[in-house]
């Protein structure tokens, strides 16, 4: 097709032309710098700690309620209370609200620790979130010191305190997905915001 | 006794918001007319200095490399809230907004909440990772990030739990503005628009959420819809002209304008692009609203329109009776600009429009003021803000109707300060 058009200027245009086409801004995007380094799979795996409600990223391993009781009493009870209700740290057990038959003294504690109005057992929609949070942040004074089996065990014990699993339960990446959290069916999402910002 | 020359715009002594401007010409003329009086017979032997204060007769002290406020302003400090568990590491620091003027909270006075203490991060070792549903997973060090284009805006930041005690307490607690409203502040935030980085990584077509995670001990994490990140969210690196303080997220934080403080993840180190929210600890529990029908509302990100009178405010005493005061306060909306602020001095029976200070910016603190002549009778001072979208603050009763009695987040009802005939200002419910 280019026979007879071997003009040197045409050839120059042919070489140089594409540079202008491909460096022009793509439609709808801004020119950006490219200073990010490629992130390796190994590195991602080391930091990929988020557990999703569908079970994604849950590790292998298992933990029992009885093992969880042992760890809880040694490492968790001092902040969360022997029964997971007294505080001073976040309430793990029972319903949310001012009153509870399981904790008749709640209303006296709330004055000092207002966040005890809500509880993990009452509000959290997914058991996977308990695993996720305990593993990344607990105990408060030594985060990320528990191994995966210990985290399964503590999660099992917290669920047991809330009467959400039986005493003989072994929690692992499969059985944790079977737990029905009371907060789940009460949940609605305010996102996306329909018809906002206008009233 | 009302003067014939004063324009009252509402009951309770509220004056036209331009009343101070009109009076100034007469005031200046009066000052110039007063004659100077000389005394002292033997001027040649006289020395000046007898009446001068000490600091005008001695040389001053050295300045310092990083300036600090006067020691006479030492009382202006952040205040650590009681009620956070003693085992804390869950700390809530309130800003003394009743001492603040203008719309910028100095960085050292900016409110701050942390759930696992303030980490000490070496910026040379800190990296930002972007992975998940992206074409190219990437990491950035600080040196690279600092080369990206940065934008600056003045924004407010507010905790979802600001003013929580007025939401749940049966009685209006006798607290000051710092305790009741101190979890809001305003700053200039400077950083890289998220869209530059997300476009570099290349979002896949099913990318809907991003889990933003911090490098603190508790790896604080929140799920953010990708639309917000592509909208006005930035990786904030500077606050009020200098690098972020550790308390505010050094070396960088996610800043999502108009959204609750908890979602503005500090010490940001990882953005995991996904198709679903992770239901992290905070979006599972503490940062949800329980509605009056028992439903648990999640992902209520926006901080809605709100205002508070800071001058005068709780636990203050007006210095004298029957004087002019300038009522002043702050208004803000997580949706955009403030359109107007109305003030009432009679508990909400009559209202007048306040003056908005020149800088009315979207998703920023806005300063309002209105002159007031107090007649020494009990008064009840309220402010009611309306934003550019017609969103207006509800009364406390209307707000309470919507939520369960123990739900405390996103409380934006009209605030009332009662003024006794002795000039004592108190928190009150109207």
PDB file of N, CA, C and O in Angstrom, chain B residues 28 100 107 238 291 351 365 401 403 417:
ATOM      1  N   UNK B  28     -16.298  56.404  65.986  1.00  0.00           N
ATOM      2  CA  UNK B  28     -14.993  56.979  65.612  1.00  0.00           C
ATOM      3  C   UNK B  28     -14.994  58.486  65.812  1.00  0.00           C
ATOM      4  O   UNK B  28     -14.048  59.048  66.362  1.00  0.00           O
ATOM      5  N   UNK B 100     -12.194  28.831  69.912  1.00  0.00           N
ATOM      6  CA  UNK B 100     -11.747  29.030  68.544  1.00  0.00           C
ATOM      7  C   UNK B 100     -12.528  30.135  67.865  1.00  0.00           C
ATOM      8  O   UNK B 100     -13.725  30.299  68.080  1.00  0.00           O
ATOM      9  N   UNK B 107      -3.780  22.629  64.249  1.00  0.00           N
ATOM     10  CA  UNK B 107      -3.541  21.186  64.214  1.00  0.00           C
ATOM     11  C   UNK B 107      -3.389  20.561  65.587  1.00  0.00           C
ATOM     12  O   UNK B 107      -3.865  19.455  65.833  1.00  0.00           O
ATOM     13  N   UNK B 238      -0.615  16.572  54.063  1.00  0.00           N
ATOM     14  CA  UNK B 238      -0.382  17.825  54.781  1.00  0.00           C
ATOM     15  C   UNK B 238      -1.674  18.291  55.437  1.00  0.00           C
ATOM     16  O   UNK B 238      -2.765  18.113  54.891  1.00  0.00           O
ATOM     17  N   UNK B 291     -32.345   2.140  64.491  1.00  0.00           N
ATOM     18  CA  UNK B 291     -33.528   2.946  64.224  1.00  0.00           C
ATOM     19  C   UNK B 291     -34.639   2.618  65.220  1.00  0.00           C
ATOM     20  O   UNK B 291     -34.575   1.611  65.925  1.00  0.00           O
ATOM     21  N   UNK B 351     -37.101  33.647  65.110  1.00  0.00           N
ATOM     22  CA  UNK B 351     -35.765  33.404  64.533  1.00  0.00           C
ATOM     23  C   UNK B 351     -35.330  34.588  63.679  1.00  0.00           C
ATOM     24  O   UNK B 351     -36.156  35.285  63.093  1.00  0.00           O
ATOM     25  N   UNK B 365     -16.261  23.983  57.908  1.00  0.00           N
ATOM     26  CA  UNK B 365     -16.859  24.796  58.961  1.00  0.00           C
ATOM     27  C   UNK B 365     -17.178  26.175  58.384  1.00  0.00           C
ATOM     28  O   UNK B 365     -16.410  26.709  57.586  1.00  0.00           O
ATOM     29  N   UNK B 401     -37.152  10.643  67.575  1.00  0.00           N
ATOM     30  CA  UNK B 401     -38.218   9.809  67.033  1.00  0.00           C
ATOM     31  C   UNK B 401     -37.717   8.812  66.004  1.00  0.00           C
ATOM     32  O   UNK B 401     -38.260   7.735  65.840  1.00  0.00           O
ATOM     33  N   UNK B 403     -34.736   7.381  65.878  1.00  0.00           N
ATOM     34  CA  UNK B 403     -33.779   6.383  66.355  1.00  0.00           C
ATOM     35  C   UNK B 403     -34.223   5.721  67.652  1.00  0.00           C
ATOM     36  O   UNK B 403     -35.062   6.248  68.386  1.00  0.00           O
ATOM     37  N   UNK B 417     -28.769  26.605  74.248  1.00  0.00           N
ATOM     38  CA  UNK B 417     -28.057  27.024  75.471  1.00  0.00           C
ATOM     39  C   UNK B 417     -29.001  27.942  76.250  1.00  0.00           C
ATOM     40  O   UNK B 417     -29.489  28.923  75.704  1.00  0.00           O
TER      41      UNK B 417
END
